[in-house]
mmCIF file of C-alpha atoms and ligand atoms in Angstrom:
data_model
loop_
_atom_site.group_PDB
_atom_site.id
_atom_site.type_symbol
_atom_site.label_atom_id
_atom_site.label_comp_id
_atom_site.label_asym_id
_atom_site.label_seq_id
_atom_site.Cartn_x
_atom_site.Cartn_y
_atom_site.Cartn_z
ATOM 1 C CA UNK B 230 0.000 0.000 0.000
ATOM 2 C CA UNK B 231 1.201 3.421 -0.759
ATOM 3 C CA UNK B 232 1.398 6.398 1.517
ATOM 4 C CA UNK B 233 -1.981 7.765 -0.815
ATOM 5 C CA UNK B 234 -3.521 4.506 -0.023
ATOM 6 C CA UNK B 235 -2.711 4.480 3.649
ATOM 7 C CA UNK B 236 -4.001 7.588 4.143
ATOM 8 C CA UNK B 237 -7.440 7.257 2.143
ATOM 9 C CA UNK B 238 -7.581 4.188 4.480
ATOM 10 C CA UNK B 239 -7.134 5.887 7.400
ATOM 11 C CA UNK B 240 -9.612 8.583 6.616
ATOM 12 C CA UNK B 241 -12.439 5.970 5.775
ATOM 13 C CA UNK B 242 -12.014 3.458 8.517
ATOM 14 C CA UNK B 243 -14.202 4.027 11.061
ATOM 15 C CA UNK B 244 -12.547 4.495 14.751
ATOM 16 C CA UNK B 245 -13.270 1.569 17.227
ATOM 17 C CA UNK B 246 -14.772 3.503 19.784
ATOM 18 C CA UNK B 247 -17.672 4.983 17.712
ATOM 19 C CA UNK B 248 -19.248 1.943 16.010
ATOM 20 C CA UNK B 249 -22.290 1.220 17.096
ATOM 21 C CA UNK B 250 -24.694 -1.504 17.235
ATOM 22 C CA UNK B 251 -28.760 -1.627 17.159
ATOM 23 C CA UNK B 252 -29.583 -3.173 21.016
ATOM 24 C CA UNK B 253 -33.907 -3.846 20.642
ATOM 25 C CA UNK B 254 -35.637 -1.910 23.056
ATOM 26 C CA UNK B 255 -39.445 -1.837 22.391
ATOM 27 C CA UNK B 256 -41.133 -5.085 21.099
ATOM 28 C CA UNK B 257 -44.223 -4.474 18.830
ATOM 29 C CA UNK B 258 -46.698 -4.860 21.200
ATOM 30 C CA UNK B 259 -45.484 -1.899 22.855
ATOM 31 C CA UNK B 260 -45.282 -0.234 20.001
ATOM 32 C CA UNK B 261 -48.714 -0.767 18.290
ATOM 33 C CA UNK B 262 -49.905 0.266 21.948
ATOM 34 C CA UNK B 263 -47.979 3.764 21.754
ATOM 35 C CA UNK B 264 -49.360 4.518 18.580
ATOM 36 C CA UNK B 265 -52.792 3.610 18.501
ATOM 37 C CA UNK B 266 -52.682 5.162 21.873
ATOM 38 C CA UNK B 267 -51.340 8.213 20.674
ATOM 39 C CA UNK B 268 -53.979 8.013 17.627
ATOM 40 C CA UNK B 269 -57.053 7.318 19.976
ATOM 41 C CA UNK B 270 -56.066 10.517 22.450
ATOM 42 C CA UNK B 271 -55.789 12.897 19.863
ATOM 43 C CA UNK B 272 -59.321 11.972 18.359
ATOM 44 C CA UNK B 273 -60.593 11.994 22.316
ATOM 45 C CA UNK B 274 -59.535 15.617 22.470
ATOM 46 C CA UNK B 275 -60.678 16.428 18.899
ATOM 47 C CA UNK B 276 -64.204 15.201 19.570
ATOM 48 C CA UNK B 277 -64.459 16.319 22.873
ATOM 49 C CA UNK B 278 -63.451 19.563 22.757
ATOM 50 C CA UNK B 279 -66.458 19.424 19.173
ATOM 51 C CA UNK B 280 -69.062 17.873 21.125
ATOM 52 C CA UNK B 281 -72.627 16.864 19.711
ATOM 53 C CA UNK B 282 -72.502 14.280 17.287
ATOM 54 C CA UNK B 283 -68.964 13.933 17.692
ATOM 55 C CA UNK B 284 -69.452 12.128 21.104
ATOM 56 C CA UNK B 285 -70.348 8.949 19.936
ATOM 57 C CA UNK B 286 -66.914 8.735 17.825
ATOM 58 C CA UNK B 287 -65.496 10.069 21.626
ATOM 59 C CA UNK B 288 -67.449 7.042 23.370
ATOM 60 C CA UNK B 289 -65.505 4.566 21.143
ATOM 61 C CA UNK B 290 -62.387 6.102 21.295
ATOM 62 C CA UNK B 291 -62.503 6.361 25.075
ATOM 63 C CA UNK B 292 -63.342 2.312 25.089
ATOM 64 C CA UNK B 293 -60.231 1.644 22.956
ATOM 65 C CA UNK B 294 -58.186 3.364 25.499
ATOM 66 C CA UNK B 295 -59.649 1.806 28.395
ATOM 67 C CA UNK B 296 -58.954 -1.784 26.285
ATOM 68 C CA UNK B 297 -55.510 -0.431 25.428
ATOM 69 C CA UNK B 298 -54.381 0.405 29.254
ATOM 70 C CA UNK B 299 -55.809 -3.286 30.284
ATOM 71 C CA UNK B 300 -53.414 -4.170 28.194
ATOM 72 C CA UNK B 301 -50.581 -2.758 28.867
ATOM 73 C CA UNK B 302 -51.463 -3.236 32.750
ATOM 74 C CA UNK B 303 -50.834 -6.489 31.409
ATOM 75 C CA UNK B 304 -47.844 -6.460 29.481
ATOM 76 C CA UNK B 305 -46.321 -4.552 32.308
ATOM 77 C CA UNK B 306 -46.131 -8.165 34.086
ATOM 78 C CA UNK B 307 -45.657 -10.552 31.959
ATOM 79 C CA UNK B 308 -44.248 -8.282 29.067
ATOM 80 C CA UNK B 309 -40.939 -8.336 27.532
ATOM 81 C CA UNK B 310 -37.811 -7.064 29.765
ATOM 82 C CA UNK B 311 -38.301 -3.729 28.916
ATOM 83 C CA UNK B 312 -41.860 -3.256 29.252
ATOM 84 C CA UNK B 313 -42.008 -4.730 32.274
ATOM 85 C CA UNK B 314 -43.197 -2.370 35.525
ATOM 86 C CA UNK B 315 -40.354 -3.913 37.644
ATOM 87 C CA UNK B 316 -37.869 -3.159 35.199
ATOM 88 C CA UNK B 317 -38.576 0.307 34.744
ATOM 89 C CA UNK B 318 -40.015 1.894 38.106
ATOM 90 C CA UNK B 319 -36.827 2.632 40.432
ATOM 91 C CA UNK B 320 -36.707 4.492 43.777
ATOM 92 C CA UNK B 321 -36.389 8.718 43.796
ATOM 93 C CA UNK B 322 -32.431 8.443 44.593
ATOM 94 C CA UNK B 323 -32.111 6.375 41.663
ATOM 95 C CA UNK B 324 -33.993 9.064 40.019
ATOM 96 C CA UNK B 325 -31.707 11.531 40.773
ATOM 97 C CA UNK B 326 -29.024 9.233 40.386
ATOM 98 C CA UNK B 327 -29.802 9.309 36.691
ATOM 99 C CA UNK B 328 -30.092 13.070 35.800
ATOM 100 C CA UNK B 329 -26.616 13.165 37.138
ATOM 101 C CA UNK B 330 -25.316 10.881 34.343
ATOM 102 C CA UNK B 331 -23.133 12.658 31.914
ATOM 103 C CA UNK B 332 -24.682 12.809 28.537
ATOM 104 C CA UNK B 333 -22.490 9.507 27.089
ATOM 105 C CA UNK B 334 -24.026 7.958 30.033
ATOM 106 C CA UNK B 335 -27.457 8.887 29.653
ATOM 107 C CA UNK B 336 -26.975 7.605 25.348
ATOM 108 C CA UNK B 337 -26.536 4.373 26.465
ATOM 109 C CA UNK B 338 -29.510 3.570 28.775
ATOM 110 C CA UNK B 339 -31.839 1.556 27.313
ATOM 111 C CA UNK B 340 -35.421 1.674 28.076
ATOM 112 C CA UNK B 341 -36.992 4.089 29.873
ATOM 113 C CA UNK B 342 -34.710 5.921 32.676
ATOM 114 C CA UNK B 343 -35.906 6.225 36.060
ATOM 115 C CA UNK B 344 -37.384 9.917 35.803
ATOM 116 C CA UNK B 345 -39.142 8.905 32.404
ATOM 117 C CA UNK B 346 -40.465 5.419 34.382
ATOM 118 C CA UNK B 347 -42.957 7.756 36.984
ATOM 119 C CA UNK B 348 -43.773 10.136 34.211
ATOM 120 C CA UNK B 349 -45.072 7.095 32.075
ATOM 121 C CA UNK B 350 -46.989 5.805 35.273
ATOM 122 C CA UNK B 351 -48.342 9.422 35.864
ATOM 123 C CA UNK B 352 -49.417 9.135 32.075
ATOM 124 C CA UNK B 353 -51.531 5.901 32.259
ATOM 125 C CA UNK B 354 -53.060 7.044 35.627
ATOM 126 C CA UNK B 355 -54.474 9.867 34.061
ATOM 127 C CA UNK B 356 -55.774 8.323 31.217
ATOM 128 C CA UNK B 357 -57.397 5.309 33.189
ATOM 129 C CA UNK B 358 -58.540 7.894 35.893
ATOM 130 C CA UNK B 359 -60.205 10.387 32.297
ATOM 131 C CA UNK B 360 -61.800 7.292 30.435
ATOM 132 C CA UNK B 361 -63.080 6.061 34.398
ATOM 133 C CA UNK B 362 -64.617 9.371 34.692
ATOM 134 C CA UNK B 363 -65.915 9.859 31.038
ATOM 135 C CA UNK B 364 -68.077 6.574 31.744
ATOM 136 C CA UNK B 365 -70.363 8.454 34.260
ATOM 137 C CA UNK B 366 -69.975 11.873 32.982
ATOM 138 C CA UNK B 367 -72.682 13.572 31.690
ATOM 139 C CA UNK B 368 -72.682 16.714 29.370
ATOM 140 C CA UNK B 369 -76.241 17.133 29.848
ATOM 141 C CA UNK B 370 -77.058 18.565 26.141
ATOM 142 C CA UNK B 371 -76.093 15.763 23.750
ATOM 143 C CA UNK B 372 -74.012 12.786 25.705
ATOM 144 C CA UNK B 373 -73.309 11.212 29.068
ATOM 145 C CA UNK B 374 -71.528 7.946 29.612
ATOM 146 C CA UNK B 375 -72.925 4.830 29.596
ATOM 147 C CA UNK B 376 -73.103 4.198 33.577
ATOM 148 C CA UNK B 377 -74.073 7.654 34.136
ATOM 149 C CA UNK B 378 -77.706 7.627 34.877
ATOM 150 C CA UNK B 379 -77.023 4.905 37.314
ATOM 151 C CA UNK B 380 -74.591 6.437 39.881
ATOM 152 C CA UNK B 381 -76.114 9.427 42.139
ATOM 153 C CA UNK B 382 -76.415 12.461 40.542
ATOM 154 C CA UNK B 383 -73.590 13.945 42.567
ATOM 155 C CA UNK B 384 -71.388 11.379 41.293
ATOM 156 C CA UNK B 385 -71.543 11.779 38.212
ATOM 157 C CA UNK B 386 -71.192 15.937 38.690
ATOM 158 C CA UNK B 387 -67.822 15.514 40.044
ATOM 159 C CA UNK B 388 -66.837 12.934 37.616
ATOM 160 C CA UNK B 389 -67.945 15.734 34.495
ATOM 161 C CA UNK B 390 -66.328 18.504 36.780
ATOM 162 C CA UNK B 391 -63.162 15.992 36.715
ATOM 163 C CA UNK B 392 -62.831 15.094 33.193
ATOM 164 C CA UNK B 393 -63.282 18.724 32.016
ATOM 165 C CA UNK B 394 -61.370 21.025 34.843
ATOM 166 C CA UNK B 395 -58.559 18.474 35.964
ATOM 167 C CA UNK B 396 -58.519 15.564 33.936
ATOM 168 C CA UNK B 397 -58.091 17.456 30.166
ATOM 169 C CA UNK B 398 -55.667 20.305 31.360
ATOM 170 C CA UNK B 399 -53.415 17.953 33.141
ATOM 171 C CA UNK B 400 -53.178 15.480 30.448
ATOM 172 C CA UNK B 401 -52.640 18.035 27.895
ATOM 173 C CA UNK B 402 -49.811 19.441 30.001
ATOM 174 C CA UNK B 403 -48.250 15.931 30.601
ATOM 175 C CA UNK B 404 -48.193 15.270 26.221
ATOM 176 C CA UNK B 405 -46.692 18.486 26.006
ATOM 177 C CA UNK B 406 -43.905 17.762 28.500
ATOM 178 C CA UNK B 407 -43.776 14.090 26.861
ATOM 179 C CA UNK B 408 -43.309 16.016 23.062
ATOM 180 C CA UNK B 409 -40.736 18.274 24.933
ATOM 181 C CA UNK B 410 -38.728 15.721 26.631
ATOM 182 C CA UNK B 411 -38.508 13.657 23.561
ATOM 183 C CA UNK B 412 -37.261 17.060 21.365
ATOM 184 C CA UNK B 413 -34.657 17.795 23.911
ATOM 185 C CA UNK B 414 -33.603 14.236 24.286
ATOM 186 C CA UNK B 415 -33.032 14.484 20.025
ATOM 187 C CA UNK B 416 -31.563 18.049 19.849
ATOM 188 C CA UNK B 417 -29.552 19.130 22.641
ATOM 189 C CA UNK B 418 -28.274 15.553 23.940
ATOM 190 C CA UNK B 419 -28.115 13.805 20.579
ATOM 191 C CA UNK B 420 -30.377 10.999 21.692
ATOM 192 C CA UNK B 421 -32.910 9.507 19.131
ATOM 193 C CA UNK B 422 -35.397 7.873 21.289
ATOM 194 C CA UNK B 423 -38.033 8.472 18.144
ATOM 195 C CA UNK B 424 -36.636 5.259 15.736
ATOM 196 C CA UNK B 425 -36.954 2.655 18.713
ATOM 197 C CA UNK B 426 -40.415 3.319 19.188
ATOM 198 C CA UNK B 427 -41.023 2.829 15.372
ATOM 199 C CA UNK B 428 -39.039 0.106 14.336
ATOM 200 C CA UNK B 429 -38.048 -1.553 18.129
ATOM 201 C CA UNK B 430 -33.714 -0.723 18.173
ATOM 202 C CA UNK B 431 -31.785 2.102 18.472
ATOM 203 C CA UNK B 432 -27.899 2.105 17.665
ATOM 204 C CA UNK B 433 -25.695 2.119 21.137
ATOM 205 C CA UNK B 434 -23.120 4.013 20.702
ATOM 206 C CA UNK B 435 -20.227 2.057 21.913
HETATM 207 C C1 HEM E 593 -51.373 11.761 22.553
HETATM 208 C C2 HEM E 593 -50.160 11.422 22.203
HETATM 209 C C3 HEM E 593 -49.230 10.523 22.982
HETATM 210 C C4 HEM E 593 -49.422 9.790 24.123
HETATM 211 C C5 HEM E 593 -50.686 9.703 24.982
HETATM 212 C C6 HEM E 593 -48.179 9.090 24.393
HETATM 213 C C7 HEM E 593 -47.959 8.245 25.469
HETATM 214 C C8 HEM E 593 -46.799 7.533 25.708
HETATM 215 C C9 HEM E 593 -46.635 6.544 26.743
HETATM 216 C C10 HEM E 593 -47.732 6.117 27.742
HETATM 217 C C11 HEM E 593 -45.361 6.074 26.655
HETATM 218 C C12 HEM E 593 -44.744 4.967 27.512
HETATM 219 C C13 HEM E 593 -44.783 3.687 26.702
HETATM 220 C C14 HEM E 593 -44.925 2.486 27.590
HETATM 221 O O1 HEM E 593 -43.959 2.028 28.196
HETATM 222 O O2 HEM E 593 -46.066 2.006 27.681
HETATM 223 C C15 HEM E 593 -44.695 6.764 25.573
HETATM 224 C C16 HEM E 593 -43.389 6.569 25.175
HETATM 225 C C17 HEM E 593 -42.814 7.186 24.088
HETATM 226 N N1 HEM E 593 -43.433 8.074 23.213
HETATM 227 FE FE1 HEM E 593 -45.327 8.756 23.332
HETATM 228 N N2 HEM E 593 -47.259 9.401 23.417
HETATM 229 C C18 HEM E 593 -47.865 10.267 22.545
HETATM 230 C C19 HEM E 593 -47.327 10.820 21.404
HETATM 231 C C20 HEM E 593 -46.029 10.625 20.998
HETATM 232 C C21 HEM E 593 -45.448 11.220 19.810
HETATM 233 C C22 HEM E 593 -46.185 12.151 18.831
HETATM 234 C C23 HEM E 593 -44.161 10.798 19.760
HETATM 235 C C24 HEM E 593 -43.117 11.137 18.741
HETATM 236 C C25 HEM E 593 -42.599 12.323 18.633
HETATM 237 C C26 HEM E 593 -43.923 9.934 20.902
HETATM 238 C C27 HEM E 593 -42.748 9.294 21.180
HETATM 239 C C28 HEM E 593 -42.531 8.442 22.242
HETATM 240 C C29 HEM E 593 -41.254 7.791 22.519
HETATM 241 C C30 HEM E 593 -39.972 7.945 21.698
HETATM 242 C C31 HEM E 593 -41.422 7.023 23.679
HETATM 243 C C32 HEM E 593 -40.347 6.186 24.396
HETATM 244 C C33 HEM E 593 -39.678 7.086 25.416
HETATM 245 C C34 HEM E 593 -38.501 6.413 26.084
HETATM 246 O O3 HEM E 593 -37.614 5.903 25.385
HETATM 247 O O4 HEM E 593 -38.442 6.421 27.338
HETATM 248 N N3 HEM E 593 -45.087 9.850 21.639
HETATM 249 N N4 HEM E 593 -45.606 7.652 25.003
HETATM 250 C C1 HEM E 594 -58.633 8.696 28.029
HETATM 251 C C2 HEM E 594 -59.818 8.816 27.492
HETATM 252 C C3 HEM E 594 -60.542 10.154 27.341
HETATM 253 C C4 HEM E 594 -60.052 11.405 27.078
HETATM 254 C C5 HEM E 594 -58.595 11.819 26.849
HETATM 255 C C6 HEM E 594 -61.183 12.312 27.037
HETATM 256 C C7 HEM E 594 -61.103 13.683 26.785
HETATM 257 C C8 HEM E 594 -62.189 14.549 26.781
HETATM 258 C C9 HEM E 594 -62.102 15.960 26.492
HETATM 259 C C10 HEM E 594 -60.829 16.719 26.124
HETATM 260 C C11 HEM E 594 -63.361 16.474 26.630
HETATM 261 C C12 HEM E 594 -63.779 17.935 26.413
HETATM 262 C C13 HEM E 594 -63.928 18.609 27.749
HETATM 263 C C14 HEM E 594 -64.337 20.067 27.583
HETATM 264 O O1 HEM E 594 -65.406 20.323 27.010
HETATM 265 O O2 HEM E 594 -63.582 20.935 28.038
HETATM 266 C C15 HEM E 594 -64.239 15.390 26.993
HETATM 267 C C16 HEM E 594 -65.593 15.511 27.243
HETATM 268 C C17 HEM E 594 -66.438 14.456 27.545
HETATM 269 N N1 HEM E 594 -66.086 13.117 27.579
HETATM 270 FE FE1 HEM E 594 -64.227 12.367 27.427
HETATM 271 N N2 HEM E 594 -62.330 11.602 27.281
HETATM 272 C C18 HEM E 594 -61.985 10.273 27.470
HETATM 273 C C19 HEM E 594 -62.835 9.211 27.696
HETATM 274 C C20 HEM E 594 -64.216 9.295 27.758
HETATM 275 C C21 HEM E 594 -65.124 8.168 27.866
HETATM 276 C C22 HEM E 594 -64.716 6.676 27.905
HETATM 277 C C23 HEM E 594 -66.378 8.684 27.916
HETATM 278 C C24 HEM E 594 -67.707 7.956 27.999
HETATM 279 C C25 HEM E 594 -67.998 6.961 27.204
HETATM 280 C C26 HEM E 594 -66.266 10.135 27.877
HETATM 281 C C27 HEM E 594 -67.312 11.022 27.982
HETATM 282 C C28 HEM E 594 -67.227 12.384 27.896
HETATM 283 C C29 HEM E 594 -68.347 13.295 28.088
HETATM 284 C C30 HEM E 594 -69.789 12.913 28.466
HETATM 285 C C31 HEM E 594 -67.855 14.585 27.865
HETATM 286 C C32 HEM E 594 -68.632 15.900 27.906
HETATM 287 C C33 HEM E 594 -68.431 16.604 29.221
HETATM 288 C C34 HEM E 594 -69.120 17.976 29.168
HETATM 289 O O3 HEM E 594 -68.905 18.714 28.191
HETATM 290 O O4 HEM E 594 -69.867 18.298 30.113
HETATM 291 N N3 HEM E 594 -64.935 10.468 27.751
HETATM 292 N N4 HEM E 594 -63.508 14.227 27.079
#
């Protein structure tokens, strides 16, 4: 080899210490959850926030999600590693353990870290607690859910009071934070979580 030849070589080999490898982290289950989720709770908003005939489309969509959290109540015990509850819910030190990882540190956890482990169970609470709620609401012009009329009336008051003052804000501000937390994870710390939970692996850097 010439020295031209050596030195295109050295220019195209990649260094050791930054291949990287896919690792799987979500497995499709998971995934199909996060995005019909995702699909289901926009259309909840959409046709809540319309109202009228729209709340029959809201009705379904609200059972979907209540079948889609059984499920992953599920999956979070007898899921795959990563899904599992066990696997991802960790005490407040390690918490705080993990936002003082360096960012290399932080690229090559795999899963959902500590922090993001309560925010996910935050998530699901409020959803199960908004579709528990939206079955004995009552809007009292066009819809009510399908157990309202047989609760007391006060009930189902402070379940409607619920679902629109508490429930609806607080999700909202918890898929905002989600959509944030996943930006800065992608922009300022170079982490893709996106492509893992599309197509299951991410590449680790090494
Ligand atoms: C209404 C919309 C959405 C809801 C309710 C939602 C909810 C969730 C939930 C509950 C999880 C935890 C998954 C689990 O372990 O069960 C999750 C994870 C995730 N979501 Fe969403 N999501 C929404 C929209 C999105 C969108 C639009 C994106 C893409 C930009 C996204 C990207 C992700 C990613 C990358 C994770 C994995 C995070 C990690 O690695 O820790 N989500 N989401
Ligand atoms: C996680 C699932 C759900 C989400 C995210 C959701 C979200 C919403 C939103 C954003 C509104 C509009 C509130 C407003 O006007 O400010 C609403 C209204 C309503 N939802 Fe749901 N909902 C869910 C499940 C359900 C279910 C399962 C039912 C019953 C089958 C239901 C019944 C109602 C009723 C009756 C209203 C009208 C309340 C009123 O305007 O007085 N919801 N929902």
């Amino acid at each position: 080899m010439d020295a031209k030849d050596q030195q295109l070589n050295d220019r195209m080999q990649v260094p050791a210490s930054s291949l990287s490898q896919p690792v799987s982290v979500w497995d499709w289950p998971i995934r199909l959850f996060h995005w019909l989720l995702a699909f289901a709770v926009t259309g909840l908003v959409l046709t809540g926030l319309k109202g009228g005939d729209a709340m029959q489309q809201h009705a379904l969509l609200g059972y979907t999600v209540l079948g889609l959290l059984s499920f992953r109540l599920l999956w979070g015990l007898v899921g795959s590693r990563n899904a599992r509850f066990r696997h991802f819910l960790a005490s407040p030190a390690k918490a705080w353990a993990y936002l003082r990882l360096t960012r290399d540190e932080k690229a090559r956890w795999i899963g959902h870290s500590p922090p993001a482990g309560y925010a996910v169970m935050l998530m699901l609470g409020l959803l199960m607690l908004q579709a528990l709620t939206g079955l004995i609401a009552d809007d009292e012009i066009a819809f009510s859910g399908p157990f309202a009329a047989s609760v007391p009336g006060a009930w189902s008051a402070w379940a409607t009071w619920y679902h629109k003052t508490v429930g609806k804000p607080a999700l909202l501000l918890m898929i905002g934070l989600h959509l944030v937390a996943i930006a800065y994870y992608a922009v300022v710390l170079r982490i893709p979580l996106l492509g893992a939970m599309i197509f299951g692996s991410r590449e680790i850097e090494k």
